XYZ file of C-alpha atoms in Angstrom:
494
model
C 30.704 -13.707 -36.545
C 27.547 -12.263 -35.559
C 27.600 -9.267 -37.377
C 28.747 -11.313 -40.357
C 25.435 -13.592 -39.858
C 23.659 -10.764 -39.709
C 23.967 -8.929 -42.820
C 23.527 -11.733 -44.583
C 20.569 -12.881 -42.298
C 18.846 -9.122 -43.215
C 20.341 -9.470 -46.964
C 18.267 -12.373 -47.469
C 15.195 -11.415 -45.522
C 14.680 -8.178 -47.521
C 15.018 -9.752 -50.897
C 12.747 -13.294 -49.732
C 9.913 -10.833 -48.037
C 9.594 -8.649 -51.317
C 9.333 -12.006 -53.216
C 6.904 -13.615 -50.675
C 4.597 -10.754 -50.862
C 4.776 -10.652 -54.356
C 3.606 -14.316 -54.484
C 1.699 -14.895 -51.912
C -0.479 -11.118 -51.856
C -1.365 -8.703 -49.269
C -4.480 -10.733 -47.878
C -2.644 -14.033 -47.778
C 0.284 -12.752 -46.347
C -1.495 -10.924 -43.489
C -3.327 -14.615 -43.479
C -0.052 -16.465 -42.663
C 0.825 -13.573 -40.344
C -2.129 -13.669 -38.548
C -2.470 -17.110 -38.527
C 0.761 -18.074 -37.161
C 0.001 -15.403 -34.215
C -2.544 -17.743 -33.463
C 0.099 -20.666 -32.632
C 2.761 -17.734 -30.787
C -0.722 -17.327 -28.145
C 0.735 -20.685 -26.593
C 4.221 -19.545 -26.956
C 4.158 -18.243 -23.143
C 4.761 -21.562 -22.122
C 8.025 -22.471 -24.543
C 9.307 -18.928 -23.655
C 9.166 -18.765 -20.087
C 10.756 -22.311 -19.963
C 13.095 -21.066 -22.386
C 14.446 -18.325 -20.409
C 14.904 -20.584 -17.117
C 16.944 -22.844 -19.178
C 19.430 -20.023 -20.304
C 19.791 -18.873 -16.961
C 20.027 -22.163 -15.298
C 22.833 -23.839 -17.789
C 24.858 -20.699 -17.830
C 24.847 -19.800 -13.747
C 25.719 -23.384 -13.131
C 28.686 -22.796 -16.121
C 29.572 -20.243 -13.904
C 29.851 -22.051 -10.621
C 32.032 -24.594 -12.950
C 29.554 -27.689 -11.447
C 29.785 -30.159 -14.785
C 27.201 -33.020 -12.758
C 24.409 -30.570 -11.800
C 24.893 -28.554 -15.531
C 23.696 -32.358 -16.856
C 21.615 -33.170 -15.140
C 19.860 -28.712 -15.973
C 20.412 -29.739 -19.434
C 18.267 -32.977 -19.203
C 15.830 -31.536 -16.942
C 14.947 -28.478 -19.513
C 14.843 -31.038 -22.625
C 12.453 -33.239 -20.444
C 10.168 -30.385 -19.940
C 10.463 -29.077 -23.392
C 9.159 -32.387 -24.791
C 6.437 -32.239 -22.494
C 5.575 -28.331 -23.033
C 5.672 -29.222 -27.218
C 3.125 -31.609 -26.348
C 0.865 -29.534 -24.254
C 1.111 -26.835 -27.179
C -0.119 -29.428 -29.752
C -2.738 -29.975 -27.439
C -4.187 -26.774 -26.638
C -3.875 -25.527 -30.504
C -5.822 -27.929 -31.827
C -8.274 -27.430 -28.979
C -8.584 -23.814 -29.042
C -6.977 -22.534 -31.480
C -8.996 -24.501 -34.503
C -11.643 -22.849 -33.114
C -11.154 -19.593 -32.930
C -9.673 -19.769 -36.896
C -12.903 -20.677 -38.074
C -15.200 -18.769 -36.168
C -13.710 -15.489 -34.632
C -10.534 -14.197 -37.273
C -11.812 -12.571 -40.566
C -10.676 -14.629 -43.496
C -11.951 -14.669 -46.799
C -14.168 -17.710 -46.915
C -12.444 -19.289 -50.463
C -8.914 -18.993 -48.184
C -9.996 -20.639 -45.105
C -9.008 -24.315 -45.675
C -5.374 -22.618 -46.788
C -5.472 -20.671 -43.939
C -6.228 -24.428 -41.660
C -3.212 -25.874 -43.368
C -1.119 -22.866 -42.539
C -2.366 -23.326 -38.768
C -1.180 -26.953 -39.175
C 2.126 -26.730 -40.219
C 2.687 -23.309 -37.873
C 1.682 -25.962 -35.195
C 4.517 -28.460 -36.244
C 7.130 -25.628 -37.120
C 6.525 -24.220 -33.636
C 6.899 -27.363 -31.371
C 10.383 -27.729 -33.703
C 11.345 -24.503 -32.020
C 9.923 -25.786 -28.407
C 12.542 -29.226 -28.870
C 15.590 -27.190 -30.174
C 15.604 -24.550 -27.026
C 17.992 -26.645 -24.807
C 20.402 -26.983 -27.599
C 20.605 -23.140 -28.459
C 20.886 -22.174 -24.769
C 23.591 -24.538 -24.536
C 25.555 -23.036 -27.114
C 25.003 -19.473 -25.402
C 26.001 -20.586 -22.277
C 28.983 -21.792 -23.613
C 30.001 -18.655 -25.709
C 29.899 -20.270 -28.836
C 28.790 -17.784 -31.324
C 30.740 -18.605 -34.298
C 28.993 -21.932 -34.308
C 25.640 -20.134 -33.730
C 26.785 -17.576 -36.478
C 27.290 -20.048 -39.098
C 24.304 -22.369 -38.533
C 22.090 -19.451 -38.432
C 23.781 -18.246 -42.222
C 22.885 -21.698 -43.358
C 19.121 -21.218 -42.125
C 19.266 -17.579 -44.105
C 20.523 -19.870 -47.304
C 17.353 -22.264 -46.815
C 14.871 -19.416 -46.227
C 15.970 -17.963 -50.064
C 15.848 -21.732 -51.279
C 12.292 -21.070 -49.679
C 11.552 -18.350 -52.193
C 13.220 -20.064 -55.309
C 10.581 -23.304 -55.028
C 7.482 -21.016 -53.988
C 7.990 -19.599 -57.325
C 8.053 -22.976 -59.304
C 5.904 -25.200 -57.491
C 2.712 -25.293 -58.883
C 0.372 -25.688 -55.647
C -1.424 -22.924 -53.444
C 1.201 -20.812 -52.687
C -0.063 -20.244 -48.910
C 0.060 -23.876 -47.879
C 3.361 -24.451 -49.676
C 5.351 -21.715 -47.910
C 3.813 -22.960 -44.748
C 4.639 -26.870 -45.468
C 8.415 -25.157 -46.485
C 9.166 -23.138 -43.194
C 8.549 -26.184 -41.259
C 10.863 -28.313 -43.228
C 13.899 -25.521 -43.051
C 13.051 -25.604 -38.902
C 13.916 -29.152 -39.144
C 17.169 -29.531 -40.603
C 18.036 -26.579 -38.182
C 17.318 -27.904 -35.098
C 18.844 -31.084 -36.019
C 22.293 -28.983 -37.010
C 21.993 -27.362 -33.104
C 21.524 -31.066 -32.043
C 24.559 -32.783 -33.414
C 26.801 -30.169 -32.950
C 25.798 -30.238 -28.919
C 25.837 -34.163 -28.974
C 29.402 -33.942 -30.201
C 30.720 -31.387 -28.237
C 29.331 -30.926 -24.894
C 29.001 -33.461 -22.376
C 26.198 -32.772 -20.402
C 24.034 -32.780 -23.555
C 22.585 -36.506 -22.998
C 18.999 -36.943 -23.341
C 18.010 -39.339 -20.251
C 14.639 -39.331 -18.094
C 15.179 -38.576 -14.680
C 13.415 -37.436 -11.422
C 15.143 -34.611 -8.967
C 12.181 -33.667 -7.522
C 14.042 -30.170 -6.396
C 15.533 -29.580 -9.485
C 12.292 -29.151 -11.682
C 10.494 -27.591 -8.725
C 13.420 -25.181 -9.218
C 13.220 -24.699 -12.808
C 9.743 -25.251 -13.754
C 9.025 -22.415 -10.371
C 11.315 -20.144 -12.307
C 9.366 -20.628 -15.187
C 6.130 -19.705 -13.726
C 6.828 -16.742 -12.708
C 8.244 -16.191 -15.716
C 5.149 -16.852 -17.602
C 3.908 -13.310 -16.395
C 6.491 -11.655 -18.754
C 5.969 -14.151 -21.728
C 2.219 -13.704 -21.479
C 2.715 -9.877 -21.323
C 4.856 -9.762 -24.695
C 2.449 -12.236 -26.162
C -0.365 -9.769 -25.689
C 1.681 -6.994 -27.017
C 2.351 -8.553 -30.297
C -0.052 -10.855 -31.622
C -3.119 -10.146 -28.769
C -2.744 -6.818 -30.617
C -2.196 -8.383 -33.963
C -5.253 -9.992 -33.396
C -7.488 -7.254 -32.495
C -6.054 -5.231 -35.468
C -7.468 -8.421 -37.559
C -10.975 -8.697 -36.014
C -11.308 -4.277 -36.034
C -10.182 -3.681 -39.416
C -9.389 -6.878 -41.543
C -5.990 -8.946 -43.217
C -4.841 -6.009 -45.226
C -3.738 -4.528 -41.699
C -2.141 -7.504 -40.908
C -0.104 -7.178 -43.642
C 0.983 -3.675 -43.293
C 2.207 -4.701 -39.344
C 3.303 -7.860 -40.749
C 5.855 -6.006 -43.094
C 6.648 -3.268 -40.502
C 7.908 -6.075 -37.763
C 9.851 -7.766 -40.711
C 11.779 -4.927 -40.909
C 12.193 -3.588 -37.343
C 12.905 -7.170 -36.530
C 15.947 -7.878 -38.926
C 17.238 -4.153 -37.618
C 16.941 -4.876 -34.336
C 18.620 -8.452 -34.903
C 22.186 -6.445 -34.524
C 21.302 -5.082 -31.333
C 20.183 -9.070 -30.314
C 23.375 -10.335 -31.167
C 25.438 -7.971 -29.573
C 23.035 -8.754 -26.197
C 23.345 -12.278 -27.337
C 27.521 -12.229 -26.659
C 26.258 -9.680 -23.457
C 23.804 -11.743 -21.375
C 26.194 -14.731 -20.530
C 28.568 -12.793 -18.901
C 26.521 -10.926 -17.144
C 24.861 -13.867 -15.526
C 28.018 -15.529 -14.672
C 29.675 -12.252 -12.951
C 26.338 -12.476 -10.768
C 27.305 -16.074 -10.493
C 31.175 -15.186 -8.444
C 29.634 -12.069 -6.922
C 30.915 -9.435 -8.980
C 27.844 -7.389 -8.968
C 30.086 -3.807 -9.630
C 31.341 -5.740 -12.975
C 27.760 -6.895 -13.334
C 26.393 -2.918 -13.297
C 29.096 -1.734 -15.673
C 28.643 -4.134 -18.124
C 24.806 -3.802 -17.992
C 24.746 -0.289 -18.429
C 27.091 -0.403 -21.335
C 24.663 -2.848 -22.890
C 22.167 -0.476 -22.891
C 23.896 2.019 -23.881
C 25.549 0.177 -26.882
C 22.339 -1.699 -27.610
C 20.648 1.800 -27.980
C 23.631 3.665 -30.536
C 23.749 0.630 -32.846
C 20.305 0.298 -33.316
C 20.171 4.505 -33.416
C 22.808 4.267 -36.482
C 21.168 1.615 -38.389
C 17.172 2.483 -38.553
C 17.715 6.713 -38.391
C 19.196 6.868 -41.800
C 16.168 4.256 -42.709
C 13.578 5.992 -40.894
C 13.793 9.521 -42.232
C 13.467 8.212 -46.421
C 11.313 5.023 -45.281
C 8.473 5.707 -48.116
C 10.692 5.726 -50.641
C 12.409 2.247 -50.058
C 9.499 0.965 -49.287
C 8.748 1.643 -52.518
C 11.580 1.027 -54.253
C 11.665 -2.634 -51.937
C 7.888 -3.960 -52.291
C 5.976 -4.568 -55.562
C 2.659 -3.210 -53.645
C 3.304 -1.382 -50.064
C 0.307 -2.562 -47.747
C -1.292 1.223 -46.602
C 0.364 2.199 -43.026
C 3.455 0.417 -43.348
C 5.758 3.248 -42.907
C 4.398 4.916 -39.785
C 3.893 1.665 -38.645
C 7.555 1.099 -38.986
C 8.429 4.016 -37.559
C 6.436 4.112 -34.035
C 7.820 0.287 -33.968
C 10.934 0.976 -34.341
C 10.662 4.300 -31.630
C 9.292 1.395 -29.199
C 12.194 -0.231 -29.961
C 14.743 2.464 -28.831
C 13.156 2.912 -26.407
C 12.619 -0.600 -24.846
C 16.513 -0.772 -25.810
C 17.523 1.765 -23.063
C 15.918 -0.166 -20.369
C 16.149 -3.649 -21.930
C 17.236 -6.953 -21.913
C 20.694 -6.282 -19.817
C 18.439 -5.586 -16.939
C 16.078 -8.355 -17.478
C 19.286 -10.538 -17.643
C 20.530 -9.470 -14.861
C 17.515 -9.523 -12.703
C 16.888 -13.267 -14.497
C 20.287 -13.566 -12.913
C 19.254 -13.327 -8.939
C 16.983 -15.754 -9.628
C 14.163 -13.697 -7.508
C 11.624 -12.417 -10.526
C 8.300 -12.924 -8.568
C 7.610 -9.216 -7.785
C 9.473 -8.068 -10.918
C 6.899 -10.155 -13.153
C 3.583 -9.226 -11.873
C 4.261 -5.848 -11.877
C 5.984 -4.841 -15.382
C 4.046 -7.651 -17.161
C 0.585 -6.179 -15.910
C 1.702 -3.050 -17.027
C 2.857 -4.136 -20.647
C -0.597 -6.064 -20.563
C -2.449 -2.769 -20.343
C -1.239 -2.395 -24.174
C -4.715 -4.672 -25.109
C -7.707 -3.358 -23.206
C -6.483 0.305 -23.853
C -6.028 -0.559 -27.914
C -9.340 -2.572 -27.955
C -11.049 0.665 -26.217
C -8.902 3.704 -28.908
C -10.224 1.447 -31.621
C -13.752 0.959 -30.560
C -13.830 4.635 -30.405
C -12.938 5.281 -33.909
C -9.243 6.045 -33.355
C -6.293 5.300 -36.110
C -4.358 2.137 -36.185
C -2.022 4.363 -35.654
C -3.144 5.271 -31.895
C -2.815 1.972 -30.789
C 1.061 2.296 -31.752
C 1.340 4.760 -29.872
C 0.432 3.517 -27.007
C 2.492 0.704 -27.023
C 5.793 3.514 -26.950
C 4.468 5.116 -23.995
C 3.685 2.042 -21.833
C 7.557 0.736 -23.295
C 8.608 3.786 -21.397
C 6.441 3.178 -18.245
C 7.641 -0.612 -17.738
C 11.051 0.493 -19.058
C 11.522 3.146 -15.841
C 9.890 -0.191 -13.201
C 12.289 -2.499 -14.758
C 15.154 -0.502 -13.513
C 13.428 0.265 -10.344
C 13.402 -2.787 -9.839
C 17.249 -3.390 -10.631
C 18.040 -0.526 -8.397
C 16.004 -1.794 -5.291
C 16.637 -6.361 -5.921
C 20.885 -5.935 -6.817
C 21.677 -2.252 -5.847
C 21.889 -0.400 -9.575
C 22.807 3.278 -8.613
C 20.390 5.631 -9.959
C 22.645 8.493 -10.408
C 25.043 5.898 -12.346
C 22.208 5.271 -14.609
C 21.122 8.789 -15.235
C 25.092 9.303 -16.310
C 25.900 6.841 -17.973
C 22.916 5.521 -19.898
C 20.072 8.309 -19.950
C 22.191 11.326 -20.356
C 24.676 10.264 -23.246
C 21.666 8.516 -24.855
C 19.689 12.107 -24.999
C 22.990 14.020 -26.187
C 22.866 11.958 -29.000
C 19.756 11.584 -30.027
C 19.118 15.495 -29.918
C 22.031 16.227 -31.597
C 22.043 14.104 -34.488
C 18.496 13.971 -35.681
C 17.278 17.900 -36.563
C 20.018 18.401 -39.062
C 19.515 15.493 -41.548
C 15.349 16.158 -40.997
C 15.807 19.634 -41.836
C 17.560 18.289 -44.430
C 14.914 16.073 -45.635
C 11.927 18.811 -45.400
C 14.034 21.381 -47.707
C 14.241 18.574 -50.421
C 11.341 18.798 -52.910
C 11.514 15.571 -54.319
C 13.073 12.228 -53.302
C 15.521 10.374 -55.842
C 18.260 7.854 -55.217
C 20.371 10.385 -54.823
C 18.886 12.554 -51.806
C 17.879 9.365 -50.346
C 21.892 8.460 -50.652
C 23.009 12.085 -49.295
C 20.459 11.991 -46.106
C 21.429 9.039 -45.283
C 25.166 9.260 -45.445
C 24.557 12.351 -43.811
C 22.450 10.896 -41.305
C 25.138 8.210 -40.508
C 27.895 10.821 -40.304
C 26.429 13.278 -37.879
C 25.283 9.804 -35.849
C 28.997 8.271 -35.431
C 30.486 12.165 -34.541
C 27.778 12.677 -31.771
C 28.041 8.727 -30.163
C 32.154 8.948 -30.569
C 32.180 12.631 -29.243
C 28.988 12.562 -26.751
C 27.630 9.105 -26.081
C 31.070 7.254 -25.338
C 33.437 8.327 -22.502
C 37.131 8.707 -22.892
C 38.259 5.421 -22.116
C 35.705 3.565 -24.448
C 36.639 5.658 -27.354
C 40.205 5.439 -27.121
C 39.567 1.746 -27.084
C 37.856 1.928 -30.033
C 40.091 3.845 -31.779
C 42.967 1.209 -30.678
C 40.695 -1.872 -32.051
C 40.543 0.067 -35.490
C 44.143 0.856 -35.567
C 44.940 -2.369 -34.731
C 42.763 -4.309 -37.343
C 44.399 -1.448 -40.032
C 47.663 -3.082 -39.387
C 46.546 -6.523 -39.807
């Protein structure tokens, strides 16, 4: 049901972010980009809650304790409330502010540009209240019900597009004023469905003084990591804006559009991963708990490897074929993006979740989140120097690597991950793979003189081929692919 969701979800993202362009332009769409970046710099506080509440509701799902899972669920929308109105708060505070006197905007677009900020606000603290209710349907497995709400959001998102183009009204402040309509009949779908179905959703004020100690200590700590991936995507957003302008806004803005609906298979196959991790740690199966971590990773890495390589290698020419007007640097953007992302994938969010999962993320935070922080100070210093865009890109690959390798170091030294297990059952098929399938189809690609529907067709089913051989012959062991193969036989004969 996820997959399903999903290539509808990336059906209707292409199509609504070529007509959004279109409509809206390069400079206002890096505006709204931009602008709502300014709202995410608050998100570290929704985020980090966020993450407690997942692991708190599905540990104590778990342990099987129904009173205490009620009383998590009330705690977390308690806080919530109060963190939505702490962001509203500190936005209009700060953030006004630094709109009107630090971004670049083009003077005739900066009331737009307040109105987006406005309704960004509002859309945002819609996310904040609906957290409790989405974690609750994670913890509980239900991803059909996730699947199917989430299709209905994708259906909303094109309605977006259909009344952008007829309303008459500035198209920047209507798209805004629409996003943040579409957030609210969503979170109130995630609400119902939780009121009906599980008991310990009951909203009801309460004091354990333990309990949000607990939680809301959790969540501190956990502020390190939020803050650090803040920084590394709109921190650097922002300094891209104040260096160079909108128009490179708008070029990243497209890139992560793309990378991000790829990379959505990967997070819904983690999605269906991460509770059962969690609750293994829960009954002390930590050996269950490794192998099913590393064949996250693993997984996470070859589905994500199959869908952007065939992508990757004709990129320019469906950009082209995709976007009326391609903002310049949108393709190698793209690509170093989506490099980050294999890479973060082979040391990612299994073994976050499962160090989430001991519950002991002090040291863990402070270290990899300083180091992911470095990603702003080192692009503010290549830029100031004259360097590319491009550099700062670059950068952000090599320190995914660096807090990648601490991550694990960290999973090795806190729960007792084997090394040598690692090396042989993540790092090594994950190399085999990659080396093997990607010269042939770029060879490929360089002999070509010119590129038409068709080669872009042949190198990427080509491309795709070569991929599945090398993961079914060299990434998967023999137990895992004769499983496969019985889950394909056995769907043939139904």
């Amino acid at each position: 049901m996820l997959y399903f969701r999903m290539l509808l979800i990336m059906a209707v993202s292409f199509y609504t972010t070529r007509i959004v362009l279109k409509k809206l332009g390069i400079v206002d769409y890096g505006i709204y980009d931009v602008v709502g970046g300014v709202v995410m710099m608050f998100s570290f506080l929704n985020s980090s809650m966020s993450s407690a509440t997942q692991r708190y509701l599905t540990f104590e799902l778990g342990k099987g304790d129904k009173i205490r899972l009620g009383k998590i669920f009330s705690a977390a929308l308690n806080i919530h409330i109060v963190i939505a109105i702490l962001i509203i708060i500190l936005v209009e505070a700060i953030g006004v502010w630094f709109l009107n006197t630090r971004m670049k905007i083009p003077p005739d677009r900066l009331v737009a540009a307040n109105w987006v900020l406005q309704f960004s606000i509002l859309t945002f603290c819609t996310n904040v209240l609906q957290v409790p209710f989405n974690a609750t349907l994670v913890a509980h497995e239900k991803m059909d019900i996730y699947a199917y709400i989430s299709v209905v959001e994708a259906f909303l998102k094109l309605a977006i597009v259909f009344m952008l183009t007829l309303l008459p009204f500035d198209k920047l402040i209507v798209y805004s004023i629409l996003v943040f309509v579409v957030q609210c009949i969503v979170r109130g779908m995630y609400q119902a469905y939780c009121y009906r179905n599980f008991s310990e959703c009951q909203f009801r004020l309460f004091w354990d003084k333990k309990l949000y100690r607990e939680m809301t200590s959790f969540a501190g700590w956990n502020i390190f990591g939020s803050l650090a991936w803040l920084i590394r995507g709109v921190g650097v957003n922002i300094i891209l804006n104040i260096f160079i302008g909108p128009a490179i806004n708008a070029a990243r803005g497209v890139a992560n559009h793309v990378s991000g609906t790829l990379s959505g298979f990967v997070s819904n196959f983690t999605l269906a991963l991460n509770p059962q991790i969690t609750k293994n740690y829960a009954i002390g199966d930590i050996q269950g708990m490794e192998t099913l971590t590393y064949r996250g990773l693993k997984f996470s890495y070859f589905l994500l490897f199959l869908l952007t390589f065939p992508i990757l290698i004709n990129i320019n020419y469906l950009l082209g074929l995709w976007l009326v007007e391609v903002p310049e640097y949108s393709a190698i953007f793209l690509i170093l993006i989506v490099i980050d992302t294999l890479v973060g994938n082979i040391f990612g969010t299994p073994l976050m979740t499962a160090l989430m999962a001991t519950g002991n993320i002090k040291r863990y935070q402070i270290v990899v989140s300083l180091c992911l922080m470095t990603i702003l100070p080192l692009s503010c210093v290549a830029l100031y120097l004259g360097y590319s865009p491009i550099a700062v890109f670059v950068l952000s690959v090599i320190i995914t690597l660096i807090a990648g390798i601490v991550r694990f170091l960290f999973c090795s030294y806190q729960i007792g991950f084997s090394i040598l297990v690692f090396v042989k059952q993540v790092l090594l098929p994950v190399f085999c793979v990659t080396m093997v399938a990607v010269p042939v189809p770029l060879l490929l690609k360089h002999k070509m003189a010119h590129e038409t529907i068709l080669s872009v067709v042949l190198t990427s089913l080509i491309a795709l081929v070569i991929g599945l051989c090398s993961i079914m012959f060299l990434g998967l062991t023999t137990g895992e692919r004769t499983r496969i193969y019985k889950i394909i036989l056995s769907k043939i004969k139904k």
